[in-house]
Short mmCIF file of C-alpha atoms in Angstrom, two decimals:
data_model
loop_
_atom_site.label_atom_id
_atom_site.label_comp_id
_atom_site.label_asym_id
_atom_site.label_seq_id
_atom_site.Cartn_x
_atom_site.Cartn_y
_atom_site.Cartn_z
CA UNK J 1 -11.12 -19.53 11.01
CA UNK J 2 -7.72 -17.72 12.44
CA UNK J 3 -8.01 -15.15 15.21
CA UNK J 4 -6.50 -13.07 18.02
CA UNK J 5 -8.28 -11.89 20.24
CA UNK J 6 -8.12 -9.14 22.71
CA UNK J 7 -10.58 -7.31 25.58
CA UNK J 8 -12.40 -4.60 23.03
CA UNK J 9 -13.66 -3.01 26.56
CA UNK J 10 -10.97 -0.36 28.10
CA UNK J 11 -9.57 -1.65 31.35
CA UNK J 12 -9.74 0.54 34.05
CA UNK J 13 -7.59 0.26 37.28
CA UNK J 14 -5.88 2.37 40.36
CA UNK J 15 -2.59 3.30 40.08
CA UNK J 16 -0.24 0.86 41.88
CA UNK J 17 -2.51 -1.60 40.99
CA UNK J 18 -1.25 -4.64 38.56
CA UNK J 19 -2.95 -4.93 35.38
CA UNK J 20 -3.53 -7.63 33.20
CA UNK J 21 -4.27 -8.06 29.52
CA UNK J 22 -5.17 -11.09 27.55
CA UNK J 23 -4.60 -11.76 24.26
CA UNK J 24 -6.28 -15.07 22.95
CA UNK J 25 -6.02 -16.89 19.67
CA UNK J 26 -7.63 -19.52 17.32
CA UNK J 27 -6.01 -21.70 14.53
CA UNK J 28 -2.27 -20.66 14.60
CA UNK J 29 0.71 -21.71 15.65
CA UNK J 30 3.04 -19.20 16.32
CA UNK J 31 6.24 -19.51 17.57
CA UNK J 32 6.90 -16.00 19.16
CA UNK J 33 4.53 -13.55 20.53
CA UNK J 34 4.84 -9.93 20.45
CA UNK J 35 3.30 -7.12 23.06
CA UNK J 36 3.39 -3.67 21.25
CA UNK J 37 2.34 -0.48 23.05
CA UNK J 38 0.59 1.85 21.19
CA UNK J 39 0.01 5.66 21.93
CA UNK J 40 -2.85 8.20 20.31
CA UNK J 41 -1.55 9.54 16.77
CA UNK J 42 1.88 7.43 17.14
CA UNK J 43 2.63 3.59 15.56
CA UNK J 44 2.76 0.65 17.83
CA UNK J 45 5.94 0.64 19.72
CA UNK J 46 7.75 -3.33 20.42
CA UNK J 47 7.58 -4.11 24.34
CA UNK J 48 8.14 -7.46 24.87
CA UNK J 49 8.71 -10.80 23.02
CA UNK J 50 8.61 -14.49 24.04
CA UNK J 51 9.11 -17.55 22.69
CA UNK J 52 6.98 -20.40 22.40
CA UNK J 53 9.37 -22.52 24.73
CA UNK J 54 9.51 -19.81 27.35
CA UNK J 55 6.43 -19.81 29.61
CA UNK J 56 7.38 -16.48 31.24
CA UNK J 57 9.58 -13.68 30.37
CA UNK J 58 10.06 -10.16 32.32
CA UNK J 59 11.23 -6.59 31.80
CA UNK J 60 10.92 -4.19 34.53
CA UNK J 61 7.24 -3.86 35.50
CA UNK J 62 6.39 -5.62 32.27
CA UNK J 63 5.75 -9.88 32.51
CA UNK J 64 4.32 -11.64 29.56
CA UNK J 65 3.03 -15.53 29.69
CA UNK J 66 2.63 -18.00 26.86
CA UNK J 67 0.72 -20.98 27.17
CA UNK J 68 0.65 -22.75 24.03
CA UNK J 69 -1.86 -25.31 25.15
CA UNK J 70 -4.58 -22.95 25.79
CA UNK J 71 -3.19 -20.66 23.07
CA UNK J 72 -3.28 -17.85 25.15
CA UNK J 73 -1.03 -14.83 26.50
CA UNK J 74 -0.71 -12.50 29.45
CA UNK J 75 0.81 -9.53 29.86
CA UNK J 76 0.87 -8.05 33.29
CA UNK J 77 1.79 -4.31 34.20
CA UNK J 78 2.79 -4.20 37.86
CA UNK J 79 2.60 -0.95 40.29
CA UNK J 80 0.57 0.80 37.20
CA UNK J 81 0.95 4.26 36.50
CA UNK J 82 -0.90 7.19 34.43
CA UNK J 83 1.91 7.21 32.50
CA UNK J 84 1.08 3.35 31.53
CA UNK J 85 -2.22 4.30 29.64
CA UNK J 86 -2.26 3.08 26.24
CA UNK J 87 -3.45 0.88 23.62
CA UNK J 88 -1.91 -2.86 24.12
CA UNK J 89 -1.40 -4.86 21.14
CA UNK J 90 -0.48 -8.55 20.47
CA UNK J 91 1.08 -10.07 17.73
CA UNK J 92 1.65 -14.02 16.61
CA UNK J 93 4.84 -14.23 14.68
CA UNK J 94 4.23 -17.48 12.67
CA UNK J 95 7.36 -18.40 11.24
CA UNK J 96 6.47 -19.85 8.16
CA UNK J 97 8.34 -18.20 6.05
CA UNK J 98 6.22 -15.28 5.95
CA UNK J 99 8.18 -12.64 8.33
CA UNK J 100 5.12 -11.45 8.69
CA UNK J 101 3.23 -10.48 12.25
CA UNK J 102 -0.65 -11.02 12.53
CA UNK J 103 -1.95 -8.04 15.14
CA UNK J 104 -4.98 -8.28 17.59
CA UNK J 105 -7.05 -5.30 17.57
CA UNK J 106 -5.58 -3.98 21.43
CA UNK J 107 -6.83 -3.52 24.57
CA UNK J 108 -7.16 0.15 25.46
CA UNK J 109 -5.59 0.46 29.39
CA UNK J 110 -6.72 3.46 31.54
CA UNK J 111 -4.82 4.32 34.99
CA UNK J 112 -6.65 6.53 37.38
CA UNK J 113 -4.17 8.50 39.39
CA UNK P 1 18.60 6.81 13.37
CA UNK P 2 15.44 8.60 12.64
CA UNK P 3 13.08 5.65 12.84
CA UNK P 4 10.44 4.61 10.39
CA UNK P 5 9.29 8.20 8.18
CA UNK P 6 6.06 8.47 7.15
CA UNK P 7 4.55 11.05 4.94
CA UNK P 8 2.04 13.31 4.87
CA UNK P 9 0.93 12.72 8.37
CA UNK P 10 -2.34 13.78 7.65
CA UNK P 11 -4.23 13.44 4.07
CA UNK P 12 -8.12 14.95 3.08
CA UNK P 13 -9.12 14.15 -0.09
CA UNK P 14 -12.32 13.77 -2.45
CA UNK P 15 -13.73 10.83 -4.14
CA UNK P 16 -11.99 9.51 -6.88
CA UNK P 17 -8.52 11.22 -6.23
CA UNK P 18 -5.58 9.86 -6.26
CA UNK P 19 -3.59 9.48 -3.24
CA UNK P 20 0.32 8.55 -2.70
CA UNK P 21 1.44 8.01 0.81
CA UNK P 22 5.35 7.48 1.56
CA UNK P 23 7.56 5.58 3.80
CA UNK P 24 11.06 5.65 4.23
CA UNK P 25 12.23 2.78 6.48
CA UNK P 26 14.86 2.26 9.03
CA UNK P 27 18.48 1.77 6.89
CA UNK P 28 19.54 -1.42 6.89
CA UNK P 29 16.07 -3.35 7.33
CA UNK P 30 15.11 -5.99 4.85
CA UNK P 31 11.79 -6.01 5.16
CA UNK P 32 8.98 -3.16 4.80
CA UNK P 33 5.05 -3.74 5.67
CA UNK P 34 2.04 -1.76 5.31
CA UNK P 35 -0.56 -1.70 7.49
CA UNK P 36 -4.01 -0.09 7.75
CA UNK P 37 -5.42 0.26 11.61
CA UNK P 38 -9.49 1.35 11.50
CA UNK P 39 -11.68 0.69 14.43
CA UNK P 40 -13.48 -2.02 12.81
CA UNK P 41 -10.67 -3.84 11.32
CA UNK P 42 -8.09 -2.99 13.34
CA UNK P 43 -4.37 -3.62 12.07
CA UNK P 44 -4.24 -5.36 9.06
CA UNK P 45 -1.32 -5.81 6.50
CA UNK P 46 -1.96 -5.32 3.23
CA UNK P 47 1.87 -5.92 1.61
CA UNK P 48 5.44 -6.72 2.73
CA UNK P 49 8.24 -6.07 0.27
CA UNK P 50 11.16 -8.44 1.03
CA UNK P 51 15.12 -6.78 -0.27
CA UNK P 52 12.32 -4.06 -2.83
CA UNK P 53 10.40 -6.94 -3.78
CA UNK P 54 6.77 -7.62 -2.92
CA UNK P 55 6.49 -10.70 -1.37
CA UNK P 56 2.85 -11.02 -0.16
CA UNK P 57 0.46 -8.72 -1.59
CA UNK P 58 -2.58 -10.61 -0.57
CA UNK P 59 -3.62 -7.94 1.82
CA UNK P 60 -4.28 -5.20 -0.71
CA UNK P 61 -8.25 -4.62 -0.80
CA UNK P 62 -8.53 -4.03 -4.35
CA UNK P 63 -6.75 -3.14 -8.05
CA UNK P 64 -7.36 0.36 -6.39
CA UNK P 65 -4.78 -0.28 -4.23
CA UNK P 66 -0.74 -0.34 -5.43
CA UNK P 67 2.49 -0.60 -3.65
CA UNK P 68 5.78 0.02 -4.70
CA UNK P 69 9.15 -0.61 -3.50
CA UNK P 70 11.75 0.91 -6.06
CA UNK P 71 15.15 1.48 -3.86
CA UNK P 72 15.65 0.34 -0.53
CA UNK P 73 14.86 3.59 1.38
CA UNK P 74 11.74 4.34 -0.09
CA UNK P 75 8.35 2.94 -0.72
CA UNK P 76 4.58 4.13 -1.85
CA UNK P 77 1.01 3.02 -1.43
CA UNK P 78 -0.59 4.46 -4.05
CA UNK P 79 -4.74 4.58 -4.02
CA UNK P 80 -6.90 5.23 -6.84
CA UNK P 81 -9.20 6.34 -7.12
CA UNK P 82 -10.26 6.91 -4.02
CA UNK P 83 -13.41 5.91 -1.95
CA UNK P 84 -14.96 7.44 1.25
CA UNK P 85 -14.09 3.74 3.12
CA UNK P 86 -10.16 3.89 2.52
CA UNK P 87 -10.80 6.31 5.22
CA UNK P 88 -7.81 4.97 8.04
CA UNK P 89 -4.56 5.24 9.47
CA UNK P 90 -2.09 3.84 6.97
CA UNK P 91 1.11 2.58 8.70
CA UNK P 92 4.43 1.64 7.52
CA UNK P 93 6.91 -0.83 9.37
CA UNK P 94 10.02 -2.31 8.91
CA UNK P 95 12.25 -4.93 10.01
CA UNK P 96 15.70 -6.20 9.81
CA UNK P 97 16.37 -9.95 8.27
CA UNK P 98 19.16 -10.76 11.04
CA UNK P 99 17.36 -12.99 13.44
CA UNK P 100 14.03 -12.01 11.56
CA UNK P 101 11.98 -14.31 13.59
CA UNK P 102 12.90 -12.44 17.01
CA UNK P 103 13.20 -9.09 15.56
CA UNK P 104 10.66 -6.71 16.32
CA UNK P 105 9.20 -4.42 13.89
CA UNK P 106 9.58 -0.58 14.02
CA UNK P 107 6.70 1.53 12.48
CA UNK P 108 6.31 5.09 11.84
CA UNK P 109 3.33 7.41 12.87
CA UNK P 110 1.30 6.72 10.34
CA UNK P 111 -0.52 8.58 7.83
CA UNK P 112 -4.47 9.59 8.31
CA UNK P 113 -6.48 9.38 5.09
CA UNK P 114 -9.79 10.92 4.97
CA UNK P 115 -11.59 10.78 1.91
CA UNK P 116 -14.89 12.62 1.67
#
C-alpha cells in the first residue's frame, strides 16, 4: 500500500541545536517534495520544495534532502530557535496529472530555550 | 492579497444538521482542494476542483458529504446530515496552474467542526 511517513513522537532539542526531521515513503513516485510548516489553529504554510533531480536544496537555516533510492527526505533546521516550534509536514507531489499533494501526518518540533 | 478565506472558523453543531463551510481562494489560482486534518487521519483530501470543476472527488467519505465550486472565488463543503465523527479541522487550499507541478499550495486557517 502507499504511505508517508513521519516521526508521530515530538522532537525535542536545545536551542542552537540542528534538528532533523524525516519524512519516509512507500509505493510512490513523486517527482517534487514539499516541507510545509504548520502552526496551532493556522493551515500549513509552504517552506521548501525540491525536485527529484536535486539531492539537496537550502534556504536560510532550512536544508531539505531527497534520496529517491531510499525514498526518503530530510529536512534539517540549523541553530534552532523557540520560535522554530511547530508541526512539520511533508508532501509527495506526484505529477500524474493529478495536481494533487499527498501529506504525511507531521512531526511536531519542540525548542527548549 | 488576503490569502486563502475560510469561513466560520469555528462550527458546533448537533447530529443530523446540516453544515456549509466556505472558502474563498487566492484570485487567480486554478485549482481549489479540501482537506480534513484529525489526529488519527491526519491531512487528507477529499476533492480538488480544477477551473470550478471537480476533478477528483474520490476523497469524499460519503453521499453525506458535497462540494461545490460555482464561480471561481467561491466554493462549499456541504455535510449532511451530520455525525459526531465529521468532528475535524476542514481546510481549504489553492493553487495556481502556472508551473503547477512546482507551485506550492496556499491554505487558509481552517474551519473546526464539532458535532455533538
Amino acid at each position: 500500500s502507499q504511505k508517508i511517513e513521519q516521526n508521530s513522537e515530538a522532537l525535542n532539542i536545545q536551542e542552537g541545536k540542528t534538528a532533523t526531521l524525516t519524512c519516509n515513503y512507500t509505493n510512490y513516485s513523486p517527482a517534487y517534495l514539499q516541507w510545509y510548516r504548520q502552526d496551532p489553529g493556522r493551515g500549513p504554510v509552504f517552506l521548501l520544495l525540491i525536485r527529484e533531480n536535486e539531492k539537496e536544496k537550502r534556504k536560510e537555516r532550512l536544508k531539505v534532502t531527497f534520496d529517491t533510492t531510499l525514498k526518503q527526505s530530510l529536512f534539517h533546521i540549523t541553530a534552532s530557535q523557540p520560535a522554530d516550534s511547530a508541526t512539520y509536514l511533508c508532501a509527495l507531489d506526484l505529477m500524474d496529472s493529478s495536481y494533487k499533494l499527498i501529506f504525511g501526518s507531521g512531526t511536531r518540533l519542540l525548542v527548549r530555550p | 492579497d488576503a490569502g486563502v478565506i475560510q469561513s466560520p472558523r469555528h462550527e458546533v453543531t448537533e447530529m443530523g444538521q446540516e453544515v456549509t463551510l466556505r472558502c474563498k481562494p487566492i484570485s487567480g489560482h486554478d485549482y481549489l482542494f479540501w482537506y480534513r486534518q484529525t489526529m488519527m487521519r491526519g491531512l487528507e483530501l477529499l476533492i480538488y476542483f480544477n477551473n470550478n470543476v471537480p476533478i477528483d472527488d474520490s476523497g469524499m467519505p460519503e453521499d453525506r458529504f458535497s462540494a461545490k465550486m460555482p464561480n471561481a472565488s467561491f466554493s462549499t463543503l456541504k455535510i449532511q446530515p451530520s455525525e459526531p465523527r465529521d468532528s475535524a479541522v476542514y481546510f481549504c487550499a489553492s493553487r495556481t496552474q502556472s508551473g503547477a507541478y512546482n507551485s506550492p499550495l496556499h491554505f487558509g486557517n481552517g474551519t473546526r467542526l464539532t458535532v455533538t
